[in-house]
Amino acid sequence: HEAVAVFVRRTSVQCGVPATWEIRLAPGWLAEQALLWDTLPHLVRNAFSHGREPAAHRLALGKPEALRLRIRAHASRAGLRLLVADDGAGVAAARAEADLWAGRGQGVPAVRAALTARAGSGGRVSLRWRGRAGRGALARACIFFF
């Protein structure tokens, strides 16, 4: 938990975006450290990038001054699920789809590659994003084992 909090804090400073966060990592993710660090940084950076809003704008909308992040990592026999949600600016659906699948960098392709490698031939990967302008975003990365 602490290493994830340190990463989020560092990213907040680097991006110049004040933030608060809540992190919940299921014990099953302790055995998946490589996968966690191959996926989480990209999803967190994306939240800061698309969640950025001026403090005055956030306050006018009734939001706290700082961006709020929720990070959840669940594990079960059926698979692994990682969620990164923010209450930021969000993006229009068409733009989100373009950023998610085409990307401006290597973030989302890197997440998909890490999930696919871990799933192997017997699993299934799901990488989804949803968000609404002004209402934040949620990225969900899952591996299902069969």
Short mmCIF file of C-alpha atoms in Angstrom, two decimals:
data_model
loop_
_atom_site.label_atom_id
_atom_site.label_comp_id
_atom_site.label_asym_id
_atom_site.label_seq_id
_atom_site.Cartn_x
_atom_site.Cartn_y
_atom_site.Cartn_z
CA HIS A 1 0.00 0.00 0.00
CA GLU A 2 2.71 2.45 0.97
CA ALA A 3 4.63 2.08 -2.31
CA VAL A 4 1.43 2.81 -4.26
CA ALA A 5 0.73 5.88 -2.10
CA VAL A 6 4.29 7.12 -2.66
CA PHE A 7 3.86 6.69 -6.42
CA VAL A 8 0.52 8.56 -6.43
CA ARG A 9 1.99 11.37 -4.29
CA ARG A 10 4.99 11.69 -6.62
CA THR A 11 2.76 11.71 -9.71
CA SER A 12 0.54 14.38 -8.15
CA VAL A 13 3.58 16.61 -7.61
CA GLN A 14 5.04 15.92 -11.08
CA CYS A 15 1.72 16.73 -12.77
CA GLY A 16 1.09 19.76 -10.57
CA VAL A 17 -2.34 18.40 -9.64
CA PRO A 18 -3.25 18.42 -5.94
CA ALA A 19 -4.92 15.13 -5.04
CA THR A 20 -6.24 12.95 -2.28
CA TRP A 21 -6.50 9.20 -2.66
CA GLU A 22 -7.90 6.03 -1.20
CA ILE A 23 -6.08 2.77 -1.89
CA ARG A 24 -7.35 -0.76 -1.24
CA LEU A 25 -5.20 -3.65 -2.42
CA ALA A 26 -6.45 -7.18 -1.83
CA PRO A 27 -3.84 -9.58 -0.40
CA GLY A 28 -3.93 -11.58 -3.64
CA TRP A 29 -2.15 -8.71 -5.37
CA LEU A 30 0.91 -9.18 -3.15
CA ALA A 31 1.79 -12.16 -5.35
CA GLU A 32 1.20 -10.02 -8.45
CA GLN A 33 3.67 -7.20 -7.81
CA ALA A 34 5.07 -7.25 -11.36
CA LEU A 35 1.59 -7.04 -12.90
CA LEU A 36 0.59 -4.28 -10.47
CA TRP A 37 3.59 -2.14 -11.43
CA ASP A 38 3.19 -2.91 -15.15
CA THR A 39 -0.39 -1.59 -15.11
CA LEU A 40 -1.10 0.80 -12.24
CA PRO A 41 1.32 3.63 -13.16
CA HIS A 42 -0.24 4.02 -16.60
CA LEU A 43 -3.77 4.13 -15.21
CA VAL A 44 -2.83 6.61 -12.46
CA ARG A 45 -1.04 8.93 -14.91
CA ASN A 46 -4.09 8.80 -17.18
CA ALA A 47 -6.32 9.82 -14.24
CA PHE A 48 -4.12 12.84 -13.54
CA SER A 49 -3.88 13.75 -17.21
CA HIS A 50 -7.62 13.61 -17.92
CA GLY A 51 -8.75 14.62 -14.43
CA ARG A 52 -6.88 17.92 -14.31
CA GLU A 53 -9.17 20.87 -13.46
CA PRO A 54 -8.40 24.34 -12.07
CA ALA A 55 -9.15 24.50 -8.33
CA ALA A 56 -11.64 27.36 -8.78
CA HIS A 57 -13.54 25.34 -11.38
CA ARG A 58 -13.69 22.29 -9.08
CA LEU A 59 -14.96 24.41 -6.19
CA ALA A 60 -17.60 26.06 -8.42
CA LEU A 61 -18.85 22.56 -9.32
CA GLY A 62 -19.12 21.61 -5.63
CA LYS A 63 -16.07 19.34 -5.76
CA PRO A 64 -13.21 19.46 -3.28
CA GLU A 65 -10.24 21.53 -4.43
CA ALA A 66 -8.02 18.44 -4.86
CA LEU A 67 -8.60 15.66 -7.38
CA ARG A 68 -9.89 12.52 -5.65
CA LEU A 69 -8.54 9.13 -6.73
CA ARG A 70 -9.79 5.68 -5.76
CA ILE A 71 -7.54 2.71 -6.42
CA ARG A 72 -8.87 -0.81 -5.87
CA ALA A 73 -7.23 -4.13 -6.58
CA HIS A 74 -9.35 -7.24 -6.09
CA ALA A 75 -8.23 -10.85 -6.39
CA SER A 76 -10.18 -14.10 -6.47
CA ARG A 77 -9.86 -17.57 -7.95
CA ALA A 78 -11.72 -16.27 -11.00
CA GLY A 79 -9.22 -13.51 -11.68
CA LEU A 80 -7.72 -10.15 -10.87
CA ARG A 81 -9.36 -6.74 -11.15
CA LEU A 82 -7.74 -3.31 -10.92
CA LEU A 83 -9.80 -0.10 -10.83
CA VAL A 84 -8.59 3.48 -10.91
CA ALA A 85 -11.31 6.14 -10.60
CA ASP A 86 -11.15 9.92 -10.34
CA ASP A 87 -13.65 12.74 -9.86
CA GLY A 88 -11.93 15.03 -12.35
CA ALA A 89 -12.76 16.65 -15.66
CA GLY A 90 -13.31 13.41 -17.57
CA VAL A 91 -13.29 13.47 -21.35
CA ALA A 92 -15.91 13.19 -24.06
CA ALA A 93 -16.72 9.56 -24.97
CA ALA A 94 -15.34 9.78 -28.51
CA ARG A 95 -12.08 11.27 -27.33
CA ALA A 96 -11.80 8.73 -24.51
CA GLU A 97 -12.19 5.87 -26.95
CA ALA A 98 -9.49 7.32 -29.20
CA ASP A 99 -7.13 7.84 -26.25
CA LEU A 100 -7.87 4.41 -24.81
CA TRP A 101 -7.36 2.36 -27.94
CA ALA A 102 -5.12 4.48 -30.17
CA GLY A 103 -3.33 6.28 -27.37
CA ARG A 104 -0.95 9.19 -27.50
CA GLY A 105 1.77 7.10 -25.93
CA GLN A 106 2.42 3.61 -24.73
CA GLY A 107 0.28 3.58 -21.58
CA VAL A 108 -2.84 1.67 -22.58
CA PRO A 109 -1.02 -0.70 -24.96
CA ALA A 110 1.43 -1.45 -22.13
CA VAL A 111 -1.44 -2.23 -19.75
CA ARG A 112 -3.10 -4.51 -22.32
CA ALA A 113 0.22 -6.28 -23.03
CA ALA A 114 0.90 -6.87 -19.31
CA LEU A 115 -2.61 -8.23 -18.75
CA THR A 116 -2.43 -10.46 -21.83
CA ALA A 117 0.97 -11.86 -20.85
CA ARG A 118 -0.26 -12.69 -17.33
CA ALA A 119 -3.50 -14.24 -18.59
CA GLY A 120 -1.65 -16.62 -20.91
CA SER A 121 -3.57 -18.84 -23.29
CA GLY A 122 -6.10 -19.92 -20.67
CA GLY A 123 -7.38 -16.53 -19.60
CA ARG A 124 -9.32 -13.57 -20.89
CA VAL A 125 -8.43 -9.89 -20.60
CA SER A 126 -10.79 -6.94 -20.28
CA LEU A 127 -9.69 -3.30 -20.33
CA ARG A 128 -12.52 -0.81 -20.10
CA TRP A 129 -12.90 2.88 -19.53
CA ARG A 130 -15.92 5.00 -18.82
CA GLY A 131 -16.34 8.63 -18.01
CA ARG A 132 -18.39 11.72 -18.57
CA ALA A 133 -17.21 15.26 -19.09
CA GLY A 134 -16.98 16.96 -15.70
CA ARG A 135 -17.88 13.78 -13.82
CA GLY A 136 -14.59 11.91 -13.69
CA ALA A 137 -13.48 8.59 -15.11
CA LEU A 138 -13.08 4.94 -14.21
CA ALA A 139 -10.50 2.59 -15.73
CA ARG A 140 -11.05 -1.12 -15.13
CA ALA A 141 -8.41 -3.72 -16.01
CA CYS A 142 -9.33 -7.38 -15.48
CA ILE A 143 -7.91 -10.84 -16.06
CA PHE A 144 -10.28 -13.80 -15.91
CA PHE A 145 -8.80 -17.26 -15.43
CA PHE A 146 -10.66 -20.29 -16.76
#
